[in-house]
Short mmCIF file of C-alpha atoms and ligand atoms in Angstrom, two decimals:
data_model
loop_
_atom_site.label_atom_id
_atom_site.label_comp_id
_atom_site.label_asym_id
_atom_site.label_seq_id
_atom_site.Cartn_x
_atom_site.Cartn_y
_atom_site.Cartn_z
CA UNK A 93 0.00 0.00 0.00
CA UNK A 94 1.70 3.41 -0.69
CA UNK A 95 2.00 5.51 2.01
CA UNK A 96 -0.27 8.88 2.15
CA UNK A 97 -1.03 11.11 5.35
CA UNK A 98 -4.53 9.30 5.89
CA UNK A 99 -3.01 5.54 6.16
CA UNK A 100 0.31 7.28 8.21
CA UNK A 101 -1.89 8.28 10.57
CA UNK A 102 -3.80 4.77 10.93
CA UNK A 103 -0.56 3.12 11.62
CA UNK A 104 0.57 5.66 14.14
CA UNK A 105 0.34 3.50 17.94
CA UNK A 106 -0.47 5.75 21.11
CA UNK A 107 1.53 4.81 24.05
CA UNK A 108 0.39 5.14 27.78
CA UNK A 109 2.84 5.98 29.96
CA UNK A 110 2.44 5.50 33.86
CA UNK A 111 4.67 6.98 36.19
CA UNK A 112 6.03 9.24 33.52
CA UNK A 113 7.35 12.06 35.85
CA UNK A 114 10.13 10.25 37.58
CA UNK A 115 13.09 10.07 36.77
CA UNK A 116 13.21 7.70 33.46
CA UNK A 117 9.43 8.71 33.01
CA UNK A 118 10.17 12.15 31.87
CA UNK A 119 13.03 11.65 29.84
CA UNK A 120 11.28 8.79 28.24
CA UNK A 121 8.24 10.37 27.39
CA UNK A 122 9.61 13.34 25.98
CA UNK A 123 11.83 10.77 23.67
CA UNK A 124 8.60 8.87 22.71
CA UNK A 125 6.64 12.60 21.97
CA UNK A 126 9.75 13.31 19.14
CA UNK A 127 9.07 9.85 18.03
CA UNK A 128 5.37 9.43 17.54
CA UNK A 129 4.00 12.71 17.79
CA UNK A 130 3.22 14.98 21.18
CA UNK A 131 -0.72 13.47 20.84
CA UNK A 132 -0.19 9.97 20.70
CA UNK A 133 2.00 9.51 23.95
CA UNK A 134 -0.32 9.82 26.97
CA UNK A 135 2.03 10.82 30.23
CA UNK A 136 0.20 9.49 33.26
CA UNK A 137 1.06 9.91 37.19
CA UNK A 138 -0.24 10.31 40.61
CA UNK A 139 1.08 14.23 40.46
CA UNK A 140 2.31 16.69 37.62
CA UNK A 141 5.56 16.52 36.17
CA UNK A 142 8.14 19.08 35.14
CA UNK A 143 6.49 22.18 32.49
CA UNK A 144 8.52 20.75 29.78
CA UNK A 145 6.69 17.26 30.41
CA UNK A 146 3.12 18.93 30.75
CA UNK A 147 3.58 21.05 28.39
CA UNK A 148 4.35 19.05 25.48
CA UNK A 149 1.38 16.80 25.45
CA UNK A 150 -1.62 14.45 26.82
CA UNK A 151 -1.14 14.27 30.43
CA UNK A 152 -3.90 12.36 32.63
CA UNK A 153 -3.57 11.87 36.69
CA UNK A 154 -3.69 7.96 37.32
CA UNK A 155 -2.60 5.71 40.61
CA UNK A 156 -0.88 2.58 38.69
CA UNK A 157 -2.10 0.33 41.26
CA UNK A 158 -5.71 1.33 40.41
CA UNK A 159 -6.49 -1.09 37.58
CA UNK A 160 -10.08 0.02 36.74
CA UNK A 161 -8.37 3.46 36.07
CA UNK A 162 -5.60 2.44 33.88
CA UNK A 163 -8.55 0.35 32.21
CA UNK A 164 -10.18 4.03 31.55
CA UNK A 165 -7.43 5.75 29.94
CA UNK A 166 -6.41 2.54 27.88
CA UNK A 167 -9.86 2.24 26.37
CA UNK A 168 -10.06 6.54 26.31
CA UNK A 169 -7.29 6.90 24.00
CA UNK A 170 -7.32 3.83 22.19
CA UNK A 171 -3.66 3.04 23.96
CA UNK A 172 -1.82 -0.02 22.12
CA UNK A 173 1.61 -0.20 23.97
CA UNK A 174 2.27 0.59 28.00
CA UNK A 175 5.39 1.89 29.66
CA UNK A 176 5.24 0.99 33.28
CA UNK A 177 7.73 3.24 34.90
CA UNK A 178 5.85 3.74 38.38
CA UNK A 179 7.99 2.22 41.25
CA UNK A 180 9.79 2.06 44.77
CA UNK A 181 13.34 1.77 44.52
CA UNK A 182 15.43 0.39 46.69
CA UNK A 183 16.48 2.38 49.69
CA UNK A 184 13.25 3.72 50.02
CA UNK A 185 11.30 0.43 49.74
CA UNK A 186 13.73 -0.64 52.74
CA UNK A 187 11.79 2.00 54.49
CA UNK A 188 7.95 0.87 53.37
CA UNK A 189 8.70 -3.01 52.46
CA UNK A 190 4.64 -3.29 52.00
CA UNK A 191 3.84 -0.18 50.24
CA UNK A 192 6.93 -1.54 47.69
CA UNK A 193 5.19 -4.66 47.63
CA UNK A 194 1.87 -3.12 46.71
CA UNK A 195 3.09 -0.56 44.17
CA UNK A 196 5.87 -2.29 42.10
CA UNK A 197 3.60 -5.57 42.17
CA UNK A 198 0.23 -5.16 41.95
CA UNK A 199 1.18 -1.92 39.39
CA UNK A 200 2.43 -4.90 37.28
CA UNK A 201 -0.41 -7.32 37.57
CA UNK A 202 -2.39 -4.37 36.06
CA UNK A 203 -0.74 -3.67 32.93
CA UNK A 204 0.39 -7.55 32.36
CA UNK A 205 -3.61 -7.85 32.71
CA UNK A 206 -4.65 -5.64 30.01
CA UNK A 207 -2.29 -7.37 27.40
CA UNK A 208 -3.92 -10.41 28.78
CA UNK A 209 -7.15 -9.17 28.20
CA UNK A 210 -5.98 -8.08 24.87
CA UNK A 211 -6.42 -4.41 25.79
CA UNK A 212 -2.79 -3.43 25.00
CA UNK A 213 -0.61 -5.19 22.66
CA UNK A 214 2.85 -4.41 23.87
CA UNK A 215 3.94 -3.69 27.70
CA UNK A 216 7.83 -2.20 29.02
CA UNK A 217 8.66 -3.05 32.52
CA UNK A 218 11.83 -2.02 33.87
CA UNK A 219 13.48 -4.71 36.27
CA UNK A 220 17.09 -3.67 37.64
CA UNK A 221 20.55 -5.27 39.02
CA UNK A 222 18.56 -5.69 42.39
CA UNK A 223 17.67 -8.79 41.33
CA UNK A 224 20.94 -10.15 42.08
CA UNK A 225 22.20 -10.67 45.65
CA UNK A 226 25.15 -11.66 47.47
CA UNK A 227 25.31 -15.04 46.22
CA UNK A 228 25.57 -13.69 42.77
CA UNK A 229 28.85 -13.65 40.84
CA UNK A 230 30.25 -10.27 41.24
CA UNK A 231 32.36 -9.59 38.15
CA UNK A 232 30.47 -9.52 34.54
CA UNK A 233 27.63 -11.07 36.13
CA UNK A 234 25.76 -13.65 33.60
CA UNK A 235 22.48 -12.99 32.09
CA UNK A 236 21.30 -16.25 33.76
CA UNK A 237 22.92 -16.98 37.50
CA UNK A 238 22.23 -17.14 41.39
CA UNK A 239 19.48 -14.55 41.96
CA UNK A 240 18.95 -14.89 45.73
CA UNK A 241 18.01 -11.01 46.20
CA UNK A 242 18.35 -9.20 49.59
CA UNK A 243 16.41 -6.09 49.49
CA UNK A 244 12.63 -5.49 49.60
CA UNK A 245 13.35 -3.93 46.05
CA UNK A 246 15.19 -6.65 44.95
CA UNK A 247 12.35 -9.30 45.80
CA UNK A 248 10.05 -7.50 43.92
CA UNK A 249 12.22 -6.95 40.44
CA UNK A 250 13.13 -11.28 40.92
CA UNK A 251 9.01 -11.91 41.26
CA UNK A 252 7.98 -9.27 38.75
CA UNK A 253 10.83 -10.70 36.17
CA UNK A 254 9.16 -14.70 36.88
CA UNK A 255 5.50 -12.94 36.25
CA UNK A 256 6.86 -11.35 32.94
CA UNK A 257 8.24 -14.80 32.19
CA UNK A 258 5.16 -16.13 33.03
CA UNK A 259 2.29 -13.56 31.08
CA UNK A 260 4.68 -14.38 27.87
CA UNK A 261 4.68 -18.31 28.24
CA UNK A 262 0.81 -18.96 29.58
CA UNK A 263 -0.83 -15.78 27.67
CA UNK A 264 1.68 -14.90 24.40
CA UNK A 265 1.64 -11.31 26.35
CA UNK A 266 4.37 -9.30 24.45
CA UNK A 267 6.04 -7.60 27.38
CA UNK A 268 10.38 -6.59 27.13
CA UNK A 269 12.19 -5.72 30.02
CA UNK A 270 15.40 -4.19 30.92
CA UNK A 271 17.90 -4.48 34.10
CA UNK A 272 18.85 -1.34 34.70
CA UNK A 273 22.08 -0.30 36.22
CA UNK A 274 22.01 3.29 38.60
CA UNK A 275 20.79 5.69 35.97
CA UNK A 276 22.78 9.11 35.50
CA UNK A 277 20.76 12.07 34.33
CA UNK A 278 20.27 15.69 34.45
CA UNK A 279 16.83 16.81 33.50
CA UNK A 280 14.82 15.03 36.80
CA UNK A 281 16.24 14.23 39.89
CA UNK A 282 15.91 10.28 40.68
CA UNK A 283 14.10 9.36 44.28
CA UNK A 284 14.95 6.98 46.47
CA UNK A 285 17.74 4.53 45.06
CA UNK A 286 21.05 3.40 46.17
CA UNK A 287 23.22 4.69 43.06
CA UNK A 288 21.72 8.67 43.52
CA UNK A 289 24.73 9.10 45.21
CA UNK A 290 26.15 9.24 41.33
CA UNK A 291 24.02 12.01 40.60
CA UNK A 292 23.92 14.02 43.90
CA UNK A 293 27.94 14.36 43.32
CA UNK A 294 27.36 16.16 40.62
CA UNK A 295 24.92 18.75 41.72
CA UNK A 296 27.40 18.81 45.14
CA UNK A 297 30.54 19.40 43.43
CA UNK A 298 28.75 22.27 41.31
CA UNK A 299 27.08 24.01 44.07
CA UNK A 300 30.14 23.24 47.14
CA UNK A 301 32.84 21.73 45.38
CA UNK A 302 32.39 19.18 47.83
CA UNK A 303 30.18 16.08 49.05
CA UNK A 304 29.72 13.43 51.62
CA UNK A 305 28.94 10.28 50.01
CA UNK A 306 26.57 7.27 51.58
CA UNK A 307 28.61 4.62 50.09
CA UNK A 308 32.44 3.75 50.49
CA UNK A 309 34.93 4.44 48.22
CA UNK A 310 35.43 1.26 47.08
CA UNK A 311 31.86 0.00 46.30
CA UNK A 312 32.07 -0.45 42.40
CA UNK A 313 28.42 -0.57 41.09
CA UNK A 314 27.23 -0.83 37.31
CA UNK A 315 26.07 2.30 35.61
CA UNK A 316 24.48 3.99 32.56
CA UNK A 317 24.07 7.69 31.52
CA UNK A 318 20.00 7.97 31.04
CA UNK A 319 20.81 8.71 26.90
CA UNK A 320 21.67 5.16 26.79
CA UNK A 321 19.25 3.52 29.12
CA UNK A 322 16.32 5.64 26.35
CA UNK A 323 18.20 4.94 23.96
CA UNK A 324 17.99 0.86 25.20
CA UNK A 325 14.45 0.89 26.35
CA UNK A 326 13.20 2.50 22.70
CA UNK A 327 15.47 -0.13 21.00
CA UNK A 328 14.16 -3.31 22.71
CA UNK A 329 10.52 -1.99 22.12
CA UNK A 330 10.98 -1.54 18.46
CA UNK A 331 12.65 -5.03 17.53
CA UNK A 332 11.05 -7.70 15.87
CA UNK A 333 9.53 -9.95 18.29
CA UNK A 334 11.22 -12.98 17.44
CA UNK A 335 14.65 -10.99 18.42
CA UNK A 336 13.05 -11.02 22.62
CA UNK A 337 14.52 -14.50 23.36
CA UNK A 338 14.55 -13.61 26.97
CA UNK A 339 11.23 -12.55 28.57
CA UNK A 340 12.47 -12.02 31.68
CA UNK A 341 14.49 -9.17 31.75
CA UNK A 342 18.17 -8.34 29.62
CA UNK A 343 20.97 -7.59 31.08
CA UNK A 344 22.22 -4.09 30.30
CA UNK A 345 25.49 -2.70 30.77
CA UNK A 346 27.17 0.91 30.19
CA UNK A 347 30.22 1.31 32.83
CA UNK A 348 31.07 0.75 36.62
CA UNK A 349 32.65 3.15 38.69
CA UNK A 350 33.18 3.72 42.55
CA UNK A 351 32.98 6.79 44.30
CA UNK A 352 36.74 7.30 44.30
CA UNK A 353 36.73 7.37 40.79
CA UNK A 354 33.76 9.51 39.75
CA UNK A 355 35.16 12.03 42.72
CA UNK A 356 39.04 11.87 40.65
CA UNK A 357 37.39 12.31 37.37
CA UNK A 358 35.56 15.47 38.51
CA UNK A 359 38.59 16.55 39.78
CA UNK A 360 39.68 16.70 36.14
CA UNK A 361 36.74 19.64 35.85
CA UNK A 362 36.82 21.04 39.21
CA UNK A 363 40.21 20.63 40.70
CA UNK A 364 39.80 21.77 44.38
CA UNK A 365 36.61 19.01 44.92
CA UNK A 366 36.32 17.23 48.27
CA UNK A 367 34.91 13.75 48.76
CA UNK A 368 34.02 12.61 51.92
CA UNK A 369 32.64 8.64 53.19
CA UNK A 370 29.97 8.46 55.65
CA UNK A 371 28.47 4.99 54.47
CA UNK A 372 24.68 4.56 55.70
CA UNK A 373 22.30 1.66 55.54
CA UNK A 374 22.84 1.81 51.68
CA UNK A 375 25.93 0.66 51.84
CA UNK A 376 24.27 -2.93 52.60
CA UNK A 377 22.38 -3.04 49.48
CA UNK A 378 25.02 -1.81 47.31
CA UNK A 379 27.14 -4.78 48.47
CA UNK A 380 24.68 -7.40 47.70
CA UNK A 381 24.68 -6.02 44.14
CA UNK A 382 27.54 -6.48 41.16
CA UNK A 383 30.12 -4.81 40.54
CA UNK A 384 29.98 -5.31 36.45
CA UNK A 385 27.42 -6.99 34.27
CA UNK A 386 27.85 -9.03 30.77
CA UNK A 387 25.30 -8.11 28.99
CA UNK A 388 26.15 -9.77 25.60
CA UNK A 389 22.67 -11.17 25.41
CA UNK A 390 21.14 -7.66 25.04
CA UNK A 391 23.96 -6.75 22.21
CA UNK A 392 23.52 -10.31 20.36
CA UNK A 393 19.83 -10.22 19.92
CA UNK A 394 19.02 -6.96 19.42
CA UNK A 395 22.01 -4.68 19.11
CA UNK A 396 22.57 -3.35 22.30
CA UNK A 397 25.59 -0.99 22.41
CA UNK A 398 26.10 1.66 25.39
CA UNK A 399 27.55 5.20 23.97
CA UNK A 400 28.53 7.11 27.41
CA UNK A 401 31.56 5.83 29.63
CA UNK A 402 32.70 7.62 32.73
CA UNK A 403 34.47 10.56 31.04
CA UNK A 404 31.55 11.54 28.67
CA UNK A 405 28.76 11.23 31.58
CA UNK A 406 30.94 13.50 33.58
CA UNK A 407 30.93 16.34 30.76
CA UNK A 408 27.31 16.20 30.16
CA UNK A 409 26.61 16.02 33.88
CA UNK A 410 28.56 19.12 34.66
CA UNK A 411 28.04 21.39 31.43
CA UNK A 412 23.94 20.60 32.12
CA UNK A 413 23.78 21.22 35.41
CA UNK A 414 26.27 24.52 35.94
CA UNK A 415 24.77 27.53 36.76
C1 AKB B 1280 18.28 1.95 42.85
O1 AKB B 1280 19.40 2.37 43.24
O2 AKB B 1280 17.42 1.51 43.61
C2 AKB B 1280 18.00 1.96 41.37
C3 AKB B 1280 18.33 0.66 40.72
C4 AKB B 1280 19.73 0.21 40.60
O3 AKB B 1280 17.45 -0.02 40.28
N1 AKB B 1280 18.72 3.02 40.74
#
């Protein structure tokens, strides 16, 4: 069929996106909105996001744990594909082990429901390196090894993973997933997480040319600069289906760092910058997670290559964020 504006238009998808003023959300959506058009990505969340977010399209209020309102919006809009990016991370789901439970479970259930239900045709969940735990091999940690998580966090991203595993086996429901590493960015701050410490050290060494880090200097942890982790997220939603051979969640690796060496290489931007080390209760989760990840599964079957390393991240960080 050749393509005009009228048959353009009836192939164009509208994505739903809950939780889209965190963190990932917001960066996400506006990626999506240059994609498909401002009208057919719906931003969703339980408050308003930044005026870049709300202003450049759709934006509806909606609990993710509420499924008859998800339900609304879906049938509304005529939504085919749902980016779940409502969630507790991990150091504050220490704090409120139930509420995590609740949110980043049931918040699940909801959307792997509707593709059940053949309401959506496509879900994105994002799982994480919580999954692994201190049985798990440390150094270029396997796609598939010991996952005996240790954190409230962690439990969740290991059940939700089996679930998504399971909704694709029982049900054929198309849903992709991602382990994300800590997540660098600019544009949002994150909330509640063990690697914010990676972003707070930027904003620090800006504003006092020093900061006093929750984690010790030696705790190596895998991370990605949020272009990448888009970049990833858009790339395993667009390939061919029969490229998702694992339905549980991909591996997904950028760089690993510890806070001595983020600290030197600001140094190489801001010479008189002070680290400090007074470790918390986060240092407990960060050493149940790895310290690198292999993810050649993600590159071999469906082209996964990272762009930022430490150096890069570090000039983007600071040129984005100074005054
Ligand atoms: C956290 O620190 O909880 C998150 C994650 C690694 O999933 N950034």
């Amino acid at each position: 069929m050749p393509l005009n504006f009228f048959n353009v238009v009836l192939m164009q998808k509208t994505i739903l996106i809950l939780g889209a003023c965190g963190q990932i959300g917001t960066e996400l959506t506006l990626a999506l909105r240059s994609v498909y058009g401002n009208s057919h990505v719906i931003a969703s969340d339980i408050r308003e996001g930044s005026k870049d977010l709300m202003a450049s399209g759709p934006f509806e209020i909606l609990d993710a744990t509420n499924y008859a309102a998800i339900e609304d919006v879906v049938m509304h809009y005529e939504i085919d594909e749902v980016y779940l990016m409502a969630a507790m991370l991990s150091a504050t789901a220490e704090k409120f082990p139930m509420r995590a439970w609740s949110l980043n479970m049931n918040s699940l259930f909801n959307v792997l429901n509707l593709a059940k239900e053949n309401k959506i045709s496509k879900v994105f969940w994002p799982s994480s390196i919580a999954v692994f735990g201190p049985t798990t091999p440390k150094e270029m940690t396997p796609q598939t090894t010991i996952m005996e998580p240790s954190t409230v966090y962690g439990i969740s991203k290991q059940s939700g993973e089996r679930w998504c595993s399971y909704y694709f086996n029982k049900y054929g429901v198309d849903v992709r997933s991602i382990r994300y590493p800590g997540l660098i960015s600019w544009k949002t701050q994150p909330g509640g997480g063990t690697t914010d410490y990676a972003i707070e050290i930027y904003h620090k060494a800006l504003s006092d040319k020093a900061y006093t880090c929750f984690l010790k200097a030696d705790s190596k942890l895998p991370m990605m600069f949020m272009d990448d982790a888009i970049r990833a997220t858009m790339a395993i939603m667009k390939s061919a289906p029969e490229n998702i051979k694992v339905r549980s969640s991909y591996n997904l690796a950028a760089m690993s760092f510890t806070p001595a060496e983020i600290a030197e290489n600001i140094k190489d931007h801001i010479p008189d910058f002070k680290i400090l080390y007074e470790p918390d209760f986060r240092q407990g989760i960060a050493d149940s997670w790895p310290s690198s990840i292999d993810d050649s599964r993600a590159r071999a079957d469906w082209g996964w290559k990272a762009e930022f390393d430490l150096d890069r991240t570090t000039g983007e960080m600071l040129r984005n964020l100074a005054p």
